[in-house]
Amino acid sequence: MILGYLGLCWLLGMGAAAFAQGSPWAIAAAALSMASVPLVARRSAVAVLWAAMAAGLVVGGAWLYQSSLPSAEPQGIARYNDGAAVRFRAVVSGEPDERGSSLRLRLSAREMLVDGRWQSTSGGILMRSGLFPRYDYGDLLEVNGKLETPPEFKDFDYRDYLARQGIGSIVNYPRLSLLATGQGNPVQAWVYDLRGELSSSLEDALPEPEAALAQGILLGRRASLPDDLRQDLNATNTSHLVAVSGYNVTLVAGLFIGGLAWLIGRRPAAWLALLAIIAYAALVGAQPSVQRAAIMGGMYVVAIALGRQSGALQGLALAGAGMTAFDPLLMKDISFQLSFASTIGLFVFAPALRARMEAVLAGWSPDRELAGPLRGVTELLAITLAAIAFTLPITAVNFHRVSLVAIPANLLTVPAFPVIMIAAALTAVGGMIATPIGTFLGWLTWFPVAYLVHVVRLLADLPFAAASVDGLTTSHALAYYAALAGVVWLTARRPAKLSLPAPPAWASDLLSSLSRPLAALPTLGIAIVLALASVLVWLLILGSPGDRLSVTFLDVGQGDAILIRSPAGHNILVDGGPSGEAITAALGRHLPFWDRHLHLVVLTHPDQDHLAGLVTVLERYDVDQVLAPALTDDSPAVRAWQEAIADRHIPQREAFAGQWLDLGDGARLSVVYPPPEAVATAEEDDSSLVLKVSQGEAAFLLTGDIGPEGEASLVSNHADLRAPVLKVAHHGSRASTSTAFLAAVEPLTAVISVGADNGYGLPAPETLDRLAPRPVFRTDRHGDVEMSTDGERLWVRVGRDEE
């Protein structure tokens, strides 16, 4: 008890310095309040000694925090921020983070070129570069670029956030050269390699966004989550499911205990939960944030296993004091705050909530007792509610929002969390052993992950899902916690017995059956199997393209990607957009989850916004054949494309006008441009492939990025360009889609693949004027534009209404 009290004194001093900006008055008030406790409890010389020690720990914690703040003066390589371009050598010190069409790498500086000589230096740098070439942890790079000081935004101090991670500079798209590999910590490199292999297994077995969500839950990797799903998780306050924090780890522990306690007892279940925490921490990389979370979660579990939950708060205070003494800046780390708050909630609030819920259900049970699976259910509910209650002000103050659907969202999704974690782990390991094993297990994993995705999106789409709460401060959070303390005290003190009206007969029978430990399992298992089988049958039916030719213009941002599905079941992808993240998410929206097969991949030309995503497609899908023009470009993206083709032994054909492919049932894909003699002399855009997809009277003209010279060549050569649907060239640029070209095509409607707020002013107003009065569909406004035809009629479906 005494040690816990002293640990709390230390934490209070740290907190006064961190959240009151080092105010001497706040520190003095904290010291006096903690010193008064032993004096009030016991008036003696010993009490005076304890009071002095308490005040000293408060002041000492505050002093250590203040002295640990980053210096206002830049240190190391950060002294060269905001000046001319510099050359330095640095090691990739973290796991690569692919974000859209860019790659983010954390670097640790080693040397810098000063006055023609390499000198030792230090400092952390956040670098953003193109997707290719790819770099790994431990690579030694020579960097030539301009260092910048991280910015401070109105509602977020990005500079302070990076400083707490040891990063004082950022550099965007510098010139790079690889000097050496394997320069990092061998153990850390092994962990990253293992995580990469596990991630690849999940990507091979699952479509998007299910693969990204499974990676987030199992491995804590959030980078590949689609932006819309990330926003929905935030809106429903379920983002903790894919963030390795104390909230996450204690949730793992609590769910293991709740799920196994009714089978083997709470204490044995707690020891198994401790093993699960250790394995989970090792699996996700054991970064400092994970270690802190594991310590918090481990304390909760050990307290249960030893039957010492009443003394767990003292241990928690000591653990928090020890961690902040080692790293004082943890006090402002949101992950640490969530870890600490959620663990307190599980200690002080979850038991009382569980007792009350069990009392309510036991009152409805015929034998007035509660046993079996219902005990596990009440444990899960109590843990969820306690964690939400104790972390709510932290998320509100830091992220300026409050989810109004957090409780139902968590109650519906949290039970799926352990199922997904176990299934994803089996799928990832099985895929490492043999791809077919991972594929089979991926079918089982897909169902709970898809359930979680659909629940989150359904609740996030509600008009009242979340509310903005700007202006909240630490004072508001303290007031909330004071009120919450009163609620916890009342809940713990008042008796849990409640007098309820008699339940209906069916409810009484259901509770009676569920209260028997294993009685409900056979019937429940059969019901689940039948339900999953029914869902699978319907998915197979709905996933079939039927007798129509379908052409979908995918929303992949500023780039082109078109999915063609023929009546005979052929899947053809034309271009892949600017990033693997965008194209895999788009394919996941339109291909059934079990369909990882592309019969043909077509590259129209090697621009980054057409090619970059295709590299990821070749890595994650089974591709039968590749069709592309002759490539003379030797860019990093082209090299990555050619390496992916060679590594997977994919047959490749050179494309030119006159080639065609029978898609079955009268559907056909033809190469209209360029002719063989034009490939070598044309500009890059004007050597872009032009394809025509047709069935009966319907046709789609896909123009890639051809410019005015390519259009003029097609018109002068009297090519058969007529098509009711025109994919507008070059994202609607002013130079393309001339009046003469439109007269030759005679389109009834047009589609423009373009990114929102693209910075290029596309589509150009002049192009839109030439297309008028035809209806024009745009991926930036309509999302995915799916057009299907039976050869006579045309159906159009868009992903979202025009904004």
PDB file of C-alpha atoms in Angstrom, residues 537-720:
ATOM      1  CA  VAL A 537     -24.010 -20.165 -51.284  1.00  0.00           C
ATOM      2  CA  TRP A 538     -25.504 -16.721 -51.724  1.00  0.00           C
ATOM      3  CA  LEU A 539     -22.060 -15.165 -52.139  1.00  0.00           C
ATOM      4  CA  LEU A 540     -21.249 -17.688 -54.865  1.00  0.00           C
ATOM      5  CA  ILE A 541     -24.475 -16.808 -56.662  1.00  0.00           C
ATOM      6  CA  LEU A 542     -24.110 -13.051 -56.291  1.00  0.00           C
ATOM      7  CA  GLY A 543     -20.400 -13.121 -57.171  1.00  0.00           C
ATOM      8  CA  SER A 544     -20.989 -14.571 -60.611  1.00  0.00           C
ATOM      9  CA  PRO A 545     -20.894 -12.013 -63.463  1.00  0.00           C
ATOM     10  CA  GLY A 546     -23.880 -13.695 -65.143  1.00  0.00           C
ATOM     11  CA  ASP A 547     -24.439 -13.170 -68.864  1.00  0.00           C
ATOM     12  CA  ARG A 548     -23.313  -9.532 -68.934  1.00  0.00           C
ATOM     13  CA  LEU A 549     -20.016  -7.899 -69.820  1.00  0.00           C
ATOM     14  CA  SER A 550     -18.984  -5.690 -66.900  1.00  0.00           C
ATOM     15  CA  VAL A 551     -16.471  -2.817 -67.111  1.00  0.00           C
ATOM     16  CA  THR A 552     -15.724  -1.026 -63.830  1.00  0.00           C
ATOM     17  CA  PHE A 553     -13.703   2.181 -63.684  1.00  0.00           C
ATOM     18  CA  LEU A 554     -12.114   1.931 -60.260  1.00  0.00           C
ATOM     19  CA  ASP A 555     -11.658   4.862 -57.911  1.00  0.00           C
ATOM     20  CA  VAL A 556      -7.932   4.663 -57.136  1.00  0.00           C
ATOM     21  CA  GLY A 557      -7.172   8.358 -56.764  1.00  0.00           C
ATOM     22  CA  GLN A 558      -5.168  10.214 -59.383  1.00  0.00           C
ATOM     23  CA  GLY A 559      -4.645   7.317 -61.786  1.00  0.00           C
ATOM     24  CA  ASP A 560      -6.275   4.728 -64.009  1.00  0.00           C
ATOM     25  CA  ALA A 561      -7.502   1.222 -63.151  1.00  0.00           C
ATOM     26  CA  ILE A 562     -10.255  -0.660 -64.990  1.00  0.00           C
ATOM     27  CA  LEU A 563     -11.640  -4.096 -64.104  1.00  0.00           C
ATOM     28  CA  ILE A 564     -13.285  -6.090 -66.887  1.00  0.00           C
ATOM     29  CA  ARG A 565     -15.372  -9.186 -66.074  1.00  0.00           C
ATOM     30  CA  SER A 566     -16.598 -11.174 -69.047  1.00  0.00           C
ATOM     31  CA  PRO A 567     -19.759 -13.320 -69.289  1.00  0.00           C
ATOM     32  CA  ALA A 568     -17.473 -16.376 -69.420  1.00  0.00           C
ATOM     33  CA  GLY A 569     -15.919 -15.434 -66.061  1.00  0.00           C
ATOM     34  CA  HIS A 570     -12.635 -13.843 -67.210  1.00  0.00           C
ATOM     35  CA  ASN A 571     -11.124 -11.208 -64.902  1.00  0.00           C
ATOM     36  CA  ILE A 572      -9.036  -8.610 -66.735  1.00  0.00           C
ATOM     37  CA  LEU A 573      -7.333  -5.631 -65.087  1.00  0.00           C
ATOM     38  CA  VAL A 574      -6.235  -2.681 -67.214  1.00  0.00           C
ATOM     39  CA  ASP A 575      -3.723  -0.521 -65.293  1.00  0.00           C
ATOM     40  CA  GLY A 576      -3.367  -0.404 -61.525  1.00  0.00           C
ATOM     41  CA  GLY A 577      -3.401   3.203 -60.373  1.00  0.00           C
ATOM     42  CA  PRO A 578      -0.739   4.981 -58.297  1.00  0.00           C
ATOM     43  CA  SER A 579      -0.582   2.657 -55.274  1.00  0.00           C
ATOM     44  CA  GLY A 580      -0.948  -0.943 -54.221  1.00  0.00           C
ATOM     45  CA  GLU A 581      -3.125   0.104 -51.303  1.00  0.00           C
ATOM     46  CA  ALA A 582      -5.728   1.732 -53.564  1.00  0.00           C
ATOM     47  CA  ILE A 583      -5.920  -0.983 -56.225  1.00  0.00           C
ATOM     48  CA  THR A 584      -6.162  -3.915 -53.817  1.00  0.00           C
ATOM     49  CA  ALA A 585      -8.922  -2.129 -51.909  1.00  0.00           C
ATOM     50  CA  ALA A 586     -10.756  -1.492 -55.184  1.00  0.00           C
ATOM     51  CA  LEU A 587     -10.433  -5.101 -56.334  1.00  0.00           C
ATOM     52  CA  GLY A 588     -11.671  -6.236 -52.935  1.00  0.00           C
ATOM     53  CA  ARG A 589     -14.844  -4.223 -53.513  1.00  0.00           C
ATOM     54  CA  HIS A 590     -15.698  -6.010 -56.762  1.00  0.00           C
ATOM     55  CA  LEU A 591     -14.206  -9.506 -56.749  1.00  0.00           C
ATOM     56  CA  PRO A 592     -15.608 -12.220 -54.472  1.00  0.00           C
ATOM     57  CA  PHE A 593     -13.359 -12.828 -51.471  1.00  0.00           C
ATOM     58  CA  TRP A 594     -12.333 -16.256 -52.744  1.00  0.00           C
ATOM     59  CA  ASP A 595     -11.447 -15.006 -56.242  1.00  0.00           C
ATOM     60  CA  ARG A 596      -7.719 -14.182 -56.339  1.00  0.00           C
ATOM     61  CA  HIS A 597      -7.346 -14.909 -60.049  1.00  0.00           C
ATOM     62  CA  LEU A 598      -6.728 -12.430 -62.863  1.00  0.00           C
ATOM     63  CA  HIS A 599      -6.667 -13.994 -66.311  1.00  0.00           C
ATOM     64  CA  LEU A 600      -4.961 -10.969 -67.875  1.00  0.00           C
ATOM     65  CA  VAL A 601      -3.249  -7.824 -66.598  1.00  0.00           C
ATOM     66  CA  VAL A 602      -2.765  -5.009 -69.115  1.00  0.00           C
ATOM     67  CA  LEU A 603      -0.369  -2.093 -68.699  1.00  0.00           C
ATOM     68  CA  THR A 604      -1.199   0.726 -71.100  1.00  0.00           C
ATOM     69  CA  HIS A 605       2.045   2.671 -70.449  1.00  0.00           C
ATOM     70  CA  PRO A 606       4.610   2.987 -67.640  1.00  0.00           C
ATOM     71  CA  ASP A 607       3.498   6.207 -65.941  1.00  0.00           C
ATOM     72  CA  GLN A 608       3.502   5.863 -62.146  1.00  0.00           C
ATOM     73  CA  ASP A 609      -0.245   6.511 -61.895  1.00  0.00           C
ATOM     74  CA  HIS A 610      -0.925   3.490 -64.118  1.00  0.00           C
ATOM     75  CA  LEU A 611       1.909   1.140 -63.160  1.00  0.00           C
ATOM     76  CA  ALA A 612       2.676   1.424 -59.432  1.00  0.00           C
ATOM     77  CA  GLY A 613      -0.372  -0.489 -58.219  1.00  0.00           C
ATOM     78  CA  LEU A 614       0.175  -3.307 -60.712  1.00  0.00           C
ATOM     79  CA  VAL A 615       3.390  -4.359 -58.952  1.00  0.00           C
ATOM     80  CA  THR A 616       1.357  -5.132 -55.833  1.00  0.00           C
ATOM     81  CA  VAL A 617      -1.297  -6.871 -57.939  1.00  0.00           C
ATOM     82  CA  LEU A 618       1.319  -9.228 -59.407  1.00  0.00           C
ATOM     83  CA  GLU A 619       2.546  -9.993 -55.889  1.00  0.00           C
ATOM     84  CA  ARG A 620      -0.875 -10.687 -54.377  1.00  0.00           C
ATOM     85  CA  TYR A 621      -2.973 -12.200 -57.168  1.00  0.00           C
ATOM     86  CA  ASP A 622      -2.629 -15.226 -59.426  1.00  0.00           C
ATOM     87  CA  VAL A 623      -2.009 -13.688 -62.852  1.00  0.00           C
ATOM     88  CA  ASP A 624      -2.102 -15.856 -65.981  1.00  0.00           C
ATOM     89  CA  GLN A 625      -0.654 -13.389 -68.480  1.00  0.00           C
ATOM     90  CA  VAL A 626       0.604  -9.819 -68.893  1.00  0.00           C
ATOM     91  CA  LEU A 627       0.052  -7.593 -71.918  1.00  0.00           C
ATOM     92  CA  ALA A 628       2.074  -4.362 -72.242  1.00  0.00           C
ATOM     93  CA  PRO A 629       3.677  -2.180 -74.913  1.00  0.00           C
ATOM     94  CA  ALA A 630       7.411  -2.220 -75.529  1.00  0.00           C
ATOM     95  CA  LEU A 631       8.975  -0.498 -72.518  1.00  0.00           C
ATOM     96  CA  THR A 632      12.088   1.605 -73.006  1.00  0.00           C
ATOM     97  CA  ASP A 633      11.814   3.354 -69.629  1.00  0.00           C
ATOM     98  CA  ASP A 634      14.258   2.177 -66.938  1.00  0.00           C
ATOM     99  CA  SER A 635      12.578   3.786 -63.943  1.00  0.00           C
ATOM    100  CA  PRO A 636      12.513   2.084 -60.513  1.00  0.00           C
ATOM    101  CA  ALA A 637       8.806   1.297 -61.011  1.00  0.00           C
ATOM    102  CA  VAL A 638       9.456  -0.414 -64.360  1.00  0.00           C
ATOM    103  CA  ARG A 639      12.292  -2.444 -62.846  1.00  0.00           C
ATOM    104  CA  ALA A 640      10.027  -3.524 -59.972  1.00  0.00           C
ATOM    105  CA  TRP A 641       7.326  -4.489 -62.498  1.00  0.00           C
ATOM    106  CA  GLN A 642       9.715  -6.571 -64.566  1.00  0.00           C
ATOM    107  CA  GLU A 643      11.196  -8.234 -61.481  1.00  0.00           C
ATOM    108  CA  ALA A 644       7.721  -9.183 -60.245  1.00  0.00           C
ATOM    109  CA  ILE A 645       6.914 -10.748 -63.627  1.00  0.00           C
ATOM    110  CA  ALA A 646      10.192 -12.676 -63.701  1.00  0.00           C
ATOM    111  CA  ASP A 647       9.940 -13.853 -60.075  1.00  0.00           C
ATOM    112  CA  ARG A 648       6.500 -15.340 -60.695  1.00  0.00           C
ATOM    113  CA  HIS A 649       7.254 -16.641 -64.210  1.00  0.00           C
ATOM    114  CA  ILE A 650       4.249 -14.841 -65.686  1.00  0.00           C
ATOM    115  CA  PRO A 651       4.036 -15.008 -69.506  1.00  0.00           C
ATOM    116  CA  GLN A 652       4.314 -11.544 -71.064  1.00  0.00           C
ATOM    117  CA  ARG A 653       3.208 -10.413 -74.526  1.00  0.00           C
ATOM    118  CA  GLU A 654       4.093  -7.209 -76.322  1.00  0.00           C
ATOM    119  CA  ALA A 655       0.982  -5.323 -77.392  1.00  0.00           C
ATOM    120  CA  PHE A 656       0.285  -3.524 -80.665  1.00  0.00           C
ATOM    121  CA  ALA A 657      -2.707  -2.739 -82.842  1.00  0.00           C
ATOM    122  CA  GLY A 658      -4.491  -5.709 -84.381  1.00  0.00           C
ATOM    123  CA  GLN A 659      -4.351  -8.091 -81.416  1.00  0.00           C
ATOM    124  CA  TRP A 660      -7.619  -9.302 -79.918  1.00  0.00           C
ATOM    125  CA  LEU A 661      -8.887 -11.690 -77.261  1.00  0.00           C
ATOM    126  CA  ASP A 662     -12.139 -13.646 -77.265  1.00  0.00           C
ATOM    127  CA  LEU A 663     -13.853 -13.130 -73.900  1.00  0.00           C
ATOM    128  CA  GLY A 664     -16.675 -15.594 -74.637  1.00  0.00           C
ATOM    129  CA  ASP A 665     -20.396 -15.159 -75.413  1.00  0.00           C
ATOM    130  CA  GLY A 666     -19.635 -12.590 -78.097  1.00  0.00           C
ATOM    131  CA  ALA A 667     -17.469 -10.347 -75.900  1.00  0.00           C
ATOM    132  CA  ARG A 668     -14.112  -9.249 -77.257  1.00  0.00           C
ATOM    133  CA  LEU A 669     -11.057  -7.223 -76.209  1.00  0.00           C
ATOM    134  CA  SER A 670      -9.086  -5.568 -79.049  1.00  0.00           C
ATOM    135  CA  VAL A 671      -5.877  -3.527 -79.159  1.00  0.00           C
ATOM    136  CA  VAL A 672      -6.603  -0.479 -81.322  1.00  0.00           C
ATOM    137  CA  TYR A 673      -3.375   1.492 -80.877  1.00  0.00           C
ATOM    138  CA  PRO A 674      -0.430   1.878 -81.324  1.00  0.00           C
ATOM    139  CA  PRO A 675       0.659   0.171 -84.547  1.00  0.00           C
ATOM    140  CA  PRO A 676       4.067  -1.598 -84.337  1.00  0.00           C
ATOM    141  CA  GLU A 677       5.930   1.078 -86.276  1.00  0.00           C
ATOM    142  CA  ALA A 678       4.687   3.878 -84.025  1.00  0.00           C
ATOM    143  CA  VAL A 679       5.868   2.408 -80.694  1.00  0.00           C
ATOM    144  CA  ALA A 680       9.540   3.313 -81.045  1.00  0.00           C
ATOM    145  CA  THR A 681       8.988   6.896 -82.193  1.00  0.00           C
ATOM    146  CA  ALA A 682       5.994   8.063 -80.192  1.00  0.00           C
ATOM    147  CA  GLU A 683       6.132  10.050 -76.984  1.00  0.00           C
ATOM    148  CA  GLU A 684       5.440   8.047 -73.832  1.00  0.00           C
ATOM    149  CA  ASP A 685       1.788   9.100 -73.574  1.00  0.00           C
ATOM    150  CA  ASP A 686       1.216   8.749 -77.305  1.00  0.00           C
ATOM    151  CA  SER A 687       2.540   5.192 -77.206  1.00  0.00           C
ATOM    152  CA  SER A 688      -0.131   4.336 -74.642  1.00  0.00           C
ATOM    153  CA  LEU A 689      -2.320   1.359 -75.506  1.00  0.00           C
ATOM    154  CA  VAL A 690      -5.872   2.054 -76.656  1.00  0.00           C
ATOM    155  CA  LEU A 691      -8.243  -0.860 -76.088  1.00  0.00           C
ATOM    156  CA  LYS A 692     -11.778  -1.567 -77.240  1.00  0.00           C
ATOM    157  CA  VAL A 693     -14.035  -3.881 -75.260  1.00  0.00           C
ATOM    158  CA  SER A 694     -17.238  -4.866 -77.020  1.00  0.00           C
ATOM    159  CA  GLN A 695     -20.260  -7.114 -76.888  1.00  0.00           C
ATOM    160  CA  GLY A 696     -22.994  -6.862 -79.501  1.00  0.00           C
ATOM    161  CA  GLU A 697     -23.860  -3.227 -80.107  1.00  0.00           C
ATOM    162  CA  ALA A 698     -22.162  -2.056 -76.925  1.00  0.00           C
ATOM    163  CA  ALA A 699     -18.511  -1.017 -76.779  1.00  0.00           C
ATOM    164  CA  PHE A 700     -16.101   0.704 -74.412  1.00  0.00           C
ATOM    165  CA  LEU A 701     -13.111   2.642 -75.771  1.00  0.00           C
ATOM    166  CA  LEU A 702     -10.273   2.768 -73.222  1.00  0.00           C
ATOM    167  CA  THR A 703      -7.808   5.456 -74.299  1.00  0.00           C
ATOM    168  CA  GLY A 704      -5.087   5.319 -71.643  1.00  0.00           C
ATOM    169  CA  ASP A 705      -3.168   8.612 -71.690  1.00  0.00           C
ATOM    170  CA  ILE A 706      -2.916   9.238 -75.439  1.00  0.00           C
ATOM    171  CA  GLY A 707      -2.392  12.852 -76.454  1.00  0.00           C
ATOM    172  CA  PRO A 708      -3.362  14.865 -79.526  1.00  0.00           C
ATOM    173  CA  GLU A 709      -0.859  13.105 -81.814  1.00  0.00           C
ATOM    174  CA  GLY A 710      -2.173   9.671 -80.871  1.00  0.00           C
ATOM    175  CA  GLU A 711      -5.767  10.779 -81.364  1.00  0.00           C
ATOM    176  CA  ALA A 712      -4.929  12.311 -84.736  1.00  0.00           C
ATOM    177  CA  SER A 713      -3.206   9.088 -85.832  1.00  0.00           C
ATOM    178  CA  LEU A 714      -6.263   7.022 -84.906  1.00  0.00           C
ATOM    179  CA  VAL A 715      -8.631   9.356 -86.763  1.00  0.00           C
ATOM    180  CA  SER A 716      -6.452   9.577 -89.887  1.00  0.00           C
ATOM    181  CA  ASN A 717      -6.038   5.796 -90.076  1.00  0.00           C
ATOM    182  CA  HIS A 718      -9.837   5.376 -90.041  1.00  0.00           C
ATOM    183  CA  ALA A 719      -9.748   2.987 -87.090  1.00  0.00           C
ATOM    184  CA  ASP A 720     -13.087   1.671 -85.876  1.00  0.00           C
TER     185      ASP A 720
END
